[in-house]
Each structure stands twice: as structure tokens, then as C-alpha cells.
Amino acid sequence: MSTDHRSSQFDIAVIGAGVIGCAIARQFTLEGARVVVIEKAPDILDGASKANSAILHTGFDAPPGSIEASCVAAGHAEYLKIHERLGLPLIKSGALVIAWTESEEQRLPMLMERARENGVEDVQLLSAGQTHELEPELAEHAKASFIVPREYVIDPWSAPYGYLLQGLANGAVIKRNCEVKGGCFDGVRWKLDTVQGQISATTVINAAGLYGDIIDQKLTGSTRFSIKPRKGQFIVYDKPASALVKHILLPVPNDVTKGVVICRTAYGNLLVGPTAEAQDDRVNAALSETAMTALRQRGEEILPALADHDVTAVYAGLRPATEFKDYQIHAHEGLNYITVGGIRSTGLSSALGTAKLIYQRYLESGEAFQPPATIHWPKVSNIAENYPRDWQCEGNQGIVCHCELVTRREITEALEGPLAVRSIGGLKRRTRATMGRCQGFYCSAELAKMTQPYFDAAGSTVRSHVGAN
Ligand SMILES: Cc1cc2nc3c(=O)[nH]c(=O)nc-3n(C[C@H](O)[C@H](O)[C@H](O)COP(=O)(O)OP(=O)(O)OC[C@H]3O[C@@H](n4cnc5c(N)ncnc54)[C@H](O)[C@@H]3O)c2cc1C
């Protein structure tokens, strides 16, 4: 097994730089593998991972015994273990699962039992009075709830970025703008055909998210699942609205969706969403007026004072759902190929755990690598509200985006850093520039000037539009 980091013959090719691909790249690199991550977009996190609710789930409601349940539990534990070393934020909110009807109230004990089966022992039943004591702005008709103390809010973008950054700092390679078109396995090595030419690796890991089934078809000639994207639309309220809640407010989940959540974001806003809408389109996450009206209405039913608050932005994401409830993880015998598909609604939480599982699966048919003597721990620049920000530090060269207090130094570092951004979407996710109240109205011209030397023609347009991700 090659561990020569100067070699261009990779041990592992990970297709897709979503949160799952980034975590897998980190895991294999820290085990000593020579890893290449291949991503078709100009930047990482361009698929399902660009727009989620940002909750670090405990997995309390996952089907007991499922792959998802074990990956979420392991991912949650690993995030807590490493987040400080990588500079990743954690908002220790806890969650309340709230029953609004008698039939929902009757389901609470069953859900708490399931939580305990999933190893989430610290759930506790709360009466209507206790629930209102914890959340005084909650509508009066809340019947009861249970608290899940270890459900947290995280930064959905700096987490995967931090995983990949650590992979790169320890020898991994990323190829962006590099769509995988096909490939073949000669019994020993894969040769992947990409728009940038051939890439050779001993093992391929398919982490292509919304395209997982298509990549399976192209490379192995068959697939065991089909992706049916499930759209989720969100409303983001202005920062003052975040004072209305302390916990993540969860509804009683059903078999299809976790339902409409209300929670603070790591950036200090308040989030209401998502919807759950099945569609065939794998790209288009169009917003609808009907969904926005319904979300506003539901938000105000739960927190009546929301009616007095303004909306900052709206956005939507696509979950890589399949016909199966559980994750679709398959090692293809004799092919040196592992599919990591159908990571639908919990991938942000499970990613580090899923990566560990994939490494275990790999070990069943491959050899162990030789871990590097020293492991580097690069730190991600913080963009979360409740941690020190660059605008508070000396030498930041002034603020460019005044809504989100993004400094010139932060933008320059994002454009020049080890995983330099190459699209305006990437810049937003890395720094939050243009993501605030004015949606880029004031800073777009300055950003266009700053990014112009770095972006190619396709990525050079800096535009403001509500809901851009
Ligand atoms: C509305 C919504 C709410 C959610 N809320 C939460 C939450 O609160 N907590 C949580 O834990 N999870 C949540 N999730 C789930 C989580 O976001 C997903 O599980 C996760 O993003 C899936 O990541 P992935 O890496 O599998 O896929 P993706 O992010 O889609 O990554 C796949 C990558 O592969 C690339 N790719 C595809 N085809 C090719 C090719 N041919 N060549 C090269 N590259 C290719 C794509 O461009 C993409 O970047 C939510 C999801 C949604 C949509």
C-alpha cells in the first residue's frame, strides 16, 4: 500500500466534497492513506451540504439498530472531542421535543424510550408548565415536551471545511472543477475519467450525495438505491428574533421528516424550517411563496412574538433521500469500491462517525496504512457569533460586509488560504460576506473588486439575491 506522499498514485479517491466526503478524506488521511478528493463544483459543499438546519443531532429519534443511529452517535461524540482543536463552534442549546396535540403527547413516552435505546439516556419529560418556564415565549397550547440536553447547533460550513483542511494539512489533495465522468477497475487499481484527465487510485469511495446512484451506475454498472431529492425550505429571521428562544424547538417527528424546527443559528439569527417536499430535480431548490407563507404561519403558531420580527433571508436545500430509510453503505466485493449514499437528514451530525465506519469497512478488505508520525491540527477562522470574531481583533484591515461584520483580512485569507475559495458561494460560506440583512447591497461592489483577480469569468459575478447560499 503506497504511503509515499510525493506519489500521484492515490490509495483512496473520494468522489464528492460534501460533509461526508470531507470527513472521509480526513479519516483516511489521518490513518496514513494518500487521499484525493474529487469535486465537480468550483468549491466544496456545493450539494446537499450547503443548506441544512445545522443541528448536531444526538440520534435520539433514529431507528434503533440502524446504521444511521450508530453513525450519528459516533459523529456527535467525535465532534465534541475534536471541535476545539479545529476551532469549530458549538452552541450548547439542548432541544425540546414539543407535543402540540393530545395524540403527539401520547407519543412522547415512546420517543423517549427510543432515545434511551439509542443511548441518549439523559432525556427528561417536562410538563406544560416546565416547558413554558424554559421557553417563556412559547405559545400557550404546548401540552408537554421532553428535553434532549445534548442536541446542539453548530456551524454547518466551517465543520466540513475544518475536516478537509485537516486532511489537506496532513497530505490529502483536492481537485475541484473536476467532474468524474466514468472509470474502470483493472483488478488492482481504478482509473477515473474526469474532466481534468485520468486519476488513478486503489480504492474509490463514492460520496457523491445527490448523484450517488448515478456514480454507482457509471462506475460499477448497477446501483442498489435511487435518489429522490427531498427539498427543505427555510426562513431566516433577523438577529433580534434569536432572543425569543434558548433551546432548539423540535416537533414530534414522523416517519418522513423531523418536521419544522425553530432554533438559533451559529451566526445569531433565528431559523424556521425546513419543509419536506419530494421532487425529481437534483439541482433546483426553488423557493415557493406557499411554503414561505406556511412556514411563517407555523413559526408564529409556535412563537407568537415572531410576528413582530423581520426576515433576513430565505433558502432551500435538497436531501439525498432514497426509497430506504437507512443510509446506503455498501462495500462492493472484488471492486475496491465503497458506496456511501442516501445520507439524507443527519449527515452533518453523522459525518465523523460515518467516516470511521467506512474506514472499518475498508479494513475488512484492505490493508491498514501507516499513520503519519505527526498529525497537524489547523484551526478554522471563526465566523460564529458567540466566539471572538476577527472584527474585534487588531490588524483586520477594516470591515467590508457591515451586516455580518466580515473584515478585509477574513476575505483575503479565504481567497488565499490553503483551500482558497473559488466561487462567490464558497466565499459566503467561508466568511458570511453578503449573508446579512442587506444581502450584499452595500458590499457587493467592493467584493467584486477583491475577488476579481482570483475568480475565473464563470465565478466572477458578485450579485446580491435573497436566499443565496
Ligand atoms: C433541508 C435540510 C436540512 C438538514 N438538516 C440537517 C441537520 O440539522 N443536521 C444534520 O446532521 N443534517 C442535516 N441535513 C442533512 C445533511 O445536510 C446531509 O445529510 C449531508 O449534507 C449529505 O452530505 P453528502 O456529503 O452525502 O452529500 P453532498 O453534500 O451532496 O456532497 C456530494 C458532493 O459530490 C459532488 N459530486 C456529485 N457528482 C459528482 C461527480 N460526478 N464528480 C465529482 N463530484 C461530484 C457534489 O457536487 C457534492 O459537492 C439536512 C439536509 C437538508 C437538505
CSV table of C-alpha atoms in Angstrom, one decimal, residues 44 50 85 125 152 169 212 229 269 289 301 304 306 324 328 357 366 395 414 425 437 461-462:
chain,number,residue,atom,x,y,z
A,44,ILE,CA,-16.6,22.3,-1.6
A,50,LYS,CA,-24.7,23.7,1.6
A,85,ARG,CA,-8.7,21.7,18.4
A,125,LEU,CA,-40.2,14.6,30.4
A,152,TYR,CA,-26.6,21.4,19.8
A,169,ALA,CA,-2.6,19.8,6.1
A,212,GLY,CA,-24.6,8.7,-5.5
A,229,PRO,CA,-34.3,14.5,-3.6
A,269,ASN,CA,-30.2,34.6,13.6
A,289,GLU,CA,-44.4,31.6,-1.9
A,301,GLU,CA,-48.1,29.5,16.0
A,304,PRO,CA,-46.4,34.3,18.6
A,306,LEU,CA,-42.2,36.1,15.8
A,324,PHE,CA,-34.9,3.4,2.0
A,328,GLN,CA,-26.9,3.1,1.9
A,357,LEU,CA,-17.4,3.2,9.8
A,366,GLY,CA,-7.9,-3.7,2.5
A,395,GLY,CA,-4.9,44.4,12.1
A,414,ALA,CA,-10.4,32.9,2.3
A,425,GLY,CA,-21.0,30.8,-2.9
A,437,ARG,CA,-29.7,42.0,6.5
A,461,THR,CA,-20.1,37.8,-10.7
A,462,VAL,CA,-20.9,39.1,-7.3
